[in-house]
JSON list of C-alpha atoms in Angstrom, two decimals:
[
{"chain": "A", "resi": 576, "resn": "MET", "atom": "CA", "xyz": [-45.52, 19.84, 18.09]},
{"chain": "A", "resi": 577, "resn": "SER", "atom": "CA", "xyz": [-48.93, 19.06, 16.27]},
{"chain": "A", "resi": 578, "resn": "LYS", "atom": "CA", "xyz": [-50.76, 15.80, 17.64]},
{"chain": "A", "resi": 579, "resn": "SER", "atom": "CA", "xyz": [-48.83, 12.60, 17.24]},
{"chain": "A", "resi": 580, "resn": "PHE", "atom": "CA", "xyz": [-50.46, 9.75, 15.91]},
{"chain": "A", "resi": 581, "resn": "VAL", "atom": "CA", "xyz": [-50.20, 5.59, 15.85]},
{"chain": "A", "resi": 582, "resn": "ILE", "atom": "CA", "xyz": [-49.40, 4.77, 12.43]},
{"chain": "A", "resi": 583, "resn": "SER", "atom": "CA", "xyz": [-49.28, 1.03, 10.82]},
{"chain": "A", "resi": 584, "resn": "VAL", "atom": "CA", "xyz": [-47.22, 0.37, 7.57]},
{"chain": "A", "resi": 585, "resn": "LEU", "atom": "CA", "xyz": [-49.61, -2.57, 6.11]},
{"chain": "A", "resi": 586, "resn": "LYS", "atom": "CA", "xyz": [-47.85, -5.23, 5.20]},
{"chain": "A", "resi": 587, "resn": "ASP", "atom": "CA", "xyz": [-48.90, -6.01, 1.57]},
{"chain": "A", "resi": 588, "resn": "ASP", "atom": "CA", "xyz": [-47.80, -3.67, -1.40]},
{"chain": "A", "resi": 589, "resn": "TYR", "atom": "CA", "xyz": [-50.70, -1.71, -3.32]},
{"chain": "A", "resi": 590, "resn": "LYS", "atom": "CA", "xyz": [-51.68, -0.61, -6.77]},
{"chain": "A", "resi": 591, "resn": "VAL", "atom": "CA", "xyz": [-53.32, 2.62, -8.02]},
{"chain": "A", "resi": 592, "resn": "CYS", "atom": "CA", "xyz": [-55.62, 1.41, -11.41]},
{"chain": "A", "resi": 593, "resn": "ARG", "atom": "CA", "xyz": [-57.49, 2.76, -13.72]},
{"chain": "A", "resi": 594, "resn": "MET", "atom": "CA", "xyz": [-60.31, 1.68, -15.46]},
{"chain": "A", "resi": 595, "resn": "ASN", "atom": "CA", "xyz": [-63.13, 3.35, -17.89]},
{"chain": "A", "resi": 596, "resn": "ALA", "atom": "CA", "xyz": [-65.81, 4.97, -15.94]},
{"chain": "A", "resi": 597, "resn": "PHE", "atom": "CA", "xyz": [-68.47, 2.87, -17.64]},
{"chain": "A", "resi": 598, "resn": "GLU", "atom": "CA", "xyz": [-67.02, -0.68, -16.35]},
{"chain": "A", "resi": 599, "resn": "GLY", "atom": "CA", "xyz": [-68.82, -2.37, -13.42]},
{"chain": "A", "resi": 600, "resn": "ILE", "atom": "CA", "xyz": [-66.43, -2.97, -10.27]},
{"chain": "A", "resi": 601, "resn": "PRO", "atom": "CA", "xyz": [-64.74, -6.04, -10.61]},
{"chain": "A", "resi": 602, "resn": "ASP", "atom": "CA", "xyz": [-65.22, -9.25, -8.53]},
{"chain": "A", "resi": 603, "resn": "TRP", "atom": "CA", "xyz": [-61.51, -9.22, -7.57]},
{"chain": "A", "resi": 604, "resn": "VAL", "atom": "CA", "xyz": [-61.62, -6.36, -5.83]},
{"chain": "A", "resi": 605, "resn": "LEU", "atom": "CA", "xyz": [-64.34, -7.30, -3.25]},
{"chain": "A", "resi": 606, "resn": "ASP", "atom": "CA", "xyz": [-62.57, -9.70, -0.90]},
{"chain": "A", "resi": 607, "resn": "THR", "atom": "CA", "xyz": [-59.38, -7.63, -0.28]},
{"chain": "A", "resi": 608, "resn": "PRO", "atom": "CA", "xyz": [-58.44, -6.56, 3.20]},
{"chain": "A", "resi": 609, "resn": "LEU", "atom": "CA", "xyz": [-58.24, -2.75, 2.00]},
{"chain": "A", "resi": 610, "resn": "SER", "atom": "CA", "xyz": [-59.14, -1.30, -1.33]},
{"chain": "A", "resi": 611, "resn": "SER", "atom": "CA", "xyz": [-60.82, 1.68, -2.11]},
{"chain": "A", "resi": 612, "resn": "ILE", "atom": "CA", "xyz": [-63.31, 2.21, -5.46]},
{"chain": "A", "resi": 613, "resn": "THR", "atom": "CA", "xyz": [-63.85, 5.70, -6.62]},
{"chain": "A", "resi": 614, "resn": "ARG", "atom": "CA", "xyz": [-65.88, 6.49, -9.56]},
{"chain": "A", "resi": 615, "resn": "THR", "atom": "CA", "xyz": [-66.00, 9.54, -11.54]},
{"chain": "A", "resi": 616, "resn": "ALA", "atom": "CA", "xyz": [-67.40, 10.52, -14.98]},
{"chain": "A", "resi": 617, "resn": "GLU", "atom": "CA", "xyz": [-63.72, 10.02, -16.22]},
{"chain": "A", "resi": 618, "resn": "GLU", "atom": "CA", "xyz": [-62.87, 7.18, -14.54]},
{"chain": "A", "resi": 619, "resn": "LEU", "atom": "CA", "xyz": [-63.07, 4.32, -12.43]},
{"chain": "A", "resi": 620, "resn": "SER", "atom": "CA", "xyz": [-59.94, 4.26, -9.69]},
{"chain": "A", "resi": 621, "resn": "ILE", "atom": "CA", "xyz": [-59.26, 1.45, -7.85]},
{"chain": "A", "resi": 622, "resn": "VAL", "atom": "CA", "xyz": [-56.53, 1.03, -4.64]},
{"chain": "A", "resi": 623, "resn": "CYS", "atom": "CA", "xyz": [-55.70, -2.45, -4.19]},
{"chain": "A", "resi": 624, "resn": "PRO", "atom": "CA", "xyz": [-53.03, -5.03, -2.79]},
{"chain": "A", "resi": 625, "resn": "ASN", "atom": "CA", "xyz": [-50.64, -5.66, -5.85]},
{"chain": "A", "resi": 626, "resn": "SER", "atom": "CA", "xyz": [-51.66, -9.42, -5.81]},
{"chain": "A", "resi": 627, "resn": "VAL", "atom": "CA", "xyz": [-55.12, -9.14, -7.02]},
{"chain": "A", "resi": 628, "resn": "ALA", "atom": "CA", "xyz": [-55.26, -6.63, -10.07]},
{"chain": "A", "resi": 629, "resn": "PRO", "atom": "CA", "xyz": [-54.73, -8.03, -13.38]},
{"chain": "A", "resi": 630, "resn": "ASP", "atom": "CA", "xyz": [-51.33, -7.33, -14.91]},
{"chain": "A", "resi": 631, "resn": "GLN", "atom": "CA", "xyz": [-53.45, -6.04, -18.19]},
{"chain": "A", "resi": 632, "resn": "LEU", "atom": "CA", "xyz": [-54.79, -2.99, -16.04]},
{"chain": "A", "resi": 633, "resn": "LYS", "atom": "CA", "xyz": [-53.24, 0.62, -16.13]},
{"chain": "A", "resi": 634, "resn": "CYS", "atom": "CA", "xyz": [-51.77, 0.70, -12.52]},
{"chain": "A", "resi": 635, "resn": "GLU", "atom": "CA", "xyz": [-49.14, 2.93, -10.89]},
{"chain": "A", "resi": 636, "resn": "GLN", "atom": "CA", "xyz": [-47.00, 0.88, -8.36]},
{"chain": "A", "resi": 637, "resn": "VAL", "atom": "CA", "xyz": [-45.73, -0.22, -6.13]},
{"chain": "A", "resi": 638, "resn": "TRP", "atom": "CA", "xyz": [-47.01, 1.47, -2.87]},
{"chain": "A", "resi": 639, "resn": "LYS", "atom": "CA", "xyz": [-46.78, 0.94, 0.98]},
{"chain": "A", "resi": 640, "resn": "CYS", "atom": "CA", "xyz": [-49.81, 2.09, 3.11]},
{"chain": "A", "resi": 641, "resn": "LEU", "atom": "CA", "xyz": [-49.57, 3.80, 6.49]},
{"chain": "A", "resi": 642, "resn": "LYS", "atom": "CA", "xyz": [-52.88, 3.35, 8.18]},
{"chain": "A", "resi": 643, "resn": "ILE", "atom": "CA", "xyz": [-53.50, 6.19, 10.70]},
{"chain": "A", "resi": 644, "resn": "HIS", "atom": "CA", "xyz": [-55.38, 4.62, 13.78]},
{"chain": "A", "resi": 645, "resn": "GLY", "atom": "CA", "xyz": [-58.52, 6.02, 14.59]},
{"chain": "A", "resi": 646, "resn": "PRO", "atom": "CA", "xyz": [-61.12, 6.38, 15.10]},
{"chain": "A", "resi": 647, "resn": "LEU", "atom": "CA", "xyz": [-60.96, 10.07, 13.55]},
{"chain": "A", "resi": 648, "resn": "GLY", "atom": "CA", "xyz": [-63.46, 12.76, 14.08]},
{"chain": "A", "resi": 649, "resn": "PHE", "atom": "CA", "xyz": [-64.85, 14.45, 11.02]},
{"chain": "A", "resi": 650, "resn": "ASP", "atom": "CA", "xyz": [-64.14, 17.84, 12.92]},
{"chain": "A", "resi": 651, "resn": "GLU", "atom": "CA", "xyz": [-60.93, 17.38, 13.65]},
{"chain": "A", "resi": 652, "resn": "ILE", "atom": "CA", "xyz": [-58.79, 19.59, 11.82]},
{"chain": "A", "resi": 653, "resn": "GLY", "atom": "CA", "xyz": [-55.34, 19.19, 9.69]},
{"chain": "A", "resi": 654, "resn": "ILE", "atom": "CA", "xyz": [-54.52, 15.73, 10.36]},
{"chain": "A", "resi": 655, "resn": "ILE", "atom": "CA", "xyz": [-53.71, 14.64, 6.97]},
{"chain": "A", "resi": 656, "resn": "SER", "atom": "CA", "xyz": [-51.74, 18.18, 5.98]},
{"chain": "A", "resi": 657, "resn": "SER", "atom": "CA", "xyz": [-49.60, 17.60, 9.14]},
{"chain": "A", "resi": 658, "resn": "LEU", "atom": "CA", "xyz": [-48.45, 14.09, 8.15]},
{"chain": "A", "resi": 659, "resn": "THR", "atom": "CA", "xyz": [-48.45, 15.33, 4.30]},
{"chain": "A", "resi": 660, "resn": "ASN", "atom": "CA", "xyz": [-46.20, 18.04, 4.90]},
{"chain": "A", "resi": 661, "resn": "VAL", "atom": "CA", "xyz": [-43.75, 16.41, 6.83]},
{"chain": "A", "resi": 662, "resn": "LEU", "atom": "CA", "xyz": [-43.62, 14.01, 3.93]},
{"chain": "A", "resi": 663, "resn": "ALA", "atom": "CA", "xyz": [-43.49, 16.60, 1.12]},
{"chain": "A", "resi": 664, "resn": "ASP", "atom": "CA", "xyz": [-40.54, 18.64, 3.45]},
{"chain": "A", "resi": 665, "resn": "ALA", "atom": "CA", "xyz": [-39.01, 15.24, 2.85]},
{"chain": "A", "resi": 666, "resn": "ASP", "atom": "CA", "xyz": [-39.71, 15.26, -0.78]},
{"chain": "A", "resi": 667, "resn": "ILE", "atom": "CA", "xyz": [-41.88, 12.42, -0.45]},
{"chain": "A", "resi": 668, "resn": "SER", "atom": "CA", "xyz": [-45.07, 11.86, -2.66]},
{"chain": "A", "resi": 669, "resn": "VAL", "atom": "CA", "xyz": [-48.17, 10.64, -1.64]},
{"chain": "A", "resi": 670, "resn": "PHE", "atom": "CA", "xyz": [-51.52, 9.13, -2.55]},
{"chain": "A", "resi": 671, "resn": "VAL", "atom": "CA", "xyz": [-54.37, 9.63, 0.44]},
{"chain": "A", "resi": 672, "resn": "LEU", "atom": "CA", "xyz": [-57.42, 7.62, 1.12]},
{"chain": "A", "resi": 673, "resn": "SER", "atom": "CA", "xyz": [-59.89, 8.31, 3.54]},
{"chain": "A", "resi": 674, "resn": "THR", "atom": "CA", "xyz": [-62.99, 6.18, 4.91]},
{"chain": "A", "resi": 675, "resn": "PHE", "atom": "CA", "xyz": [-65.29, 7.01, 7.93]},
{"chain": "A", "resi": 676, "resn": "ASN", "atom": "CA", "xyz": [-63.18, 5.96, 10.75]},
{"chain": "A", "resi": 677, "resn": "THR", "atom": "CA", "xyz": [-59.50, 6.92, 9.53]},
{"chain": "A", "resi": 678, "resn": "ASP", "atom": "CA", "xyz": [-57.04, 8.17, 7.00]},
{"chain": "A", "resi": 679, "resn": "TYR", "atom": "CA", "xyz": [-54.69, 6.17, 4.87]},
{"chain": "A", "resi": 680, "resn": "ILE", "atom": "CA", "xyz": [-51.42, 7.43, 3.32]},
{"chain": "A", "resi": 681, "resn": "LEU", "atom": "CA", "xyz": [-49.85, 5.43, 0.54]},
{"chain": "A", "resi": 682, "resn": "VAL", "atom": "CA", "xyz": [-45.97, 6.30, -0.32]},
{"chain": "A", "resi": 683, "resn": "LYS", "atom": "CA", "xyz": [-43.85, 4.64, -2.96]},
{"chain": "A", "resi": 684, "resn": "ARG", "atom": "CA", "xyz": [-42.32, 1.72, -1.79]},
{"chain": "A", "resi": 685, "resn": "LEU", "atom": "CA", "xyz": [-38.71, 3.03, -2.43]},
{"chain": "A", "resi": 686, "resn": "ASN", "atom": "CA", "xyz": [-39.50, 5.82, 0.00]},
{"chain": "A", "resi": 687, "resn": "ILE", "atom": "CA", "xyz": [-41.32, 3.65, 2.82]},
{"chain": "A", "resi": 688, "resn": "ASP", "atom": "CA", "xyz": [-38.14, 3.74, 5.18]},
{"chain": "A", "resi": 689, "resn": "LYS", "atom": "CA", "xyz": [-37.51, 7.51, 4.87]},
{"chain": "A", "resi": 690, "resn": "ALA", "atom": "CA", "xyz": [-41.08, 8.29, 5.47]},
{"chain": "A", "resi": 691, "resn": "ALA", "atom": "CA", "xyz": [-41.23, 6.15, 8.81]},
{"chain": "A", "resi": 692, "resn": "LYS", "atom": "CA", "xyz": [-38.24, 7.97, 9.61]},
{"chain": "A", "resi": 693, "resn": "VAL", "atom": "CA", "xyz": [-39.54, 11.39, 9.26]},
{"chain": "A", "resi": 694, "resn": "LEU", "atom": "CA", "xyz": [-42.88, 10.85, 10.94]},
{"chain": "A", "resi": 695, "resn": "SER", "atom": "CA", "xyz": [-41.09, 8.91, 13.56]},
{"chain": "A", "resi": 696, "resn": "GLU", "atom": "CA", "xyz": [-38.72, 12.15, 14.17]},
{"chain": "A", "resi": 697, "resn": "LYS", "atom": "CA", "xyz": [-42.07, 14.06, 14.64]},
{"chain": "A", "resi": 698, "resn": "GLY", "atom": "CA", "xyz": [-43.26, 12.15, 17.26]},
{"chain": "A", "resi": 699, "resn": "HIS", "atom": "CA", "xyz": [-45.36, 9.63, 15.56]},
{"chain": "A", "resi": 700, "resn": "GLU", "atom": "CA", "xyz": [-45.52, 5.95, 16.64]},
{"chain": "A", "resi": 701, "resn": "LEU", "atom": "CA", "xyz": [-44.88, 3.61, 13.54]},
{"chain": "A", "resi": 702, "resn": "TYR", "atom": "CA", "xyz": [-45.40, -0.17, 13.48]},
{"chain": "A", "resi": 703, "resn": "PHE", "atom": "CA", "xyz": [-44.54, -2.47, 10.82]},
{"chain": "A", "resi": 704, "resn": "ASP", "atom": "CA", "xyz": [-47.60, -5.31, 10.36]}
]
């Protein structure tokens, strides 16, 4: 078996929102416990709790967030693939975020119980916040 991880399922539901690339970063995203902001030449993508994003935005919802407890080293190989392969084998799609300290995997809320089950069966410790 590969390395096992401690994983928390965060309590909030999340959205993945798309804005125009030239738009400024909105104030509503700055005071959230977890958000991710990525700008490219084509778009501004924001991952944030469902409760903060305005309804008129183009968003994909509803996601649950799995936090892999770290910190994880930049030289550690295969962390994301070892977890996402398990989820892919169970037909669970994912959206992945990484920070300096750790990684987060978002799965659709309707799949969270199945995701928790298959990850637990592979030896990972899951906790619901």
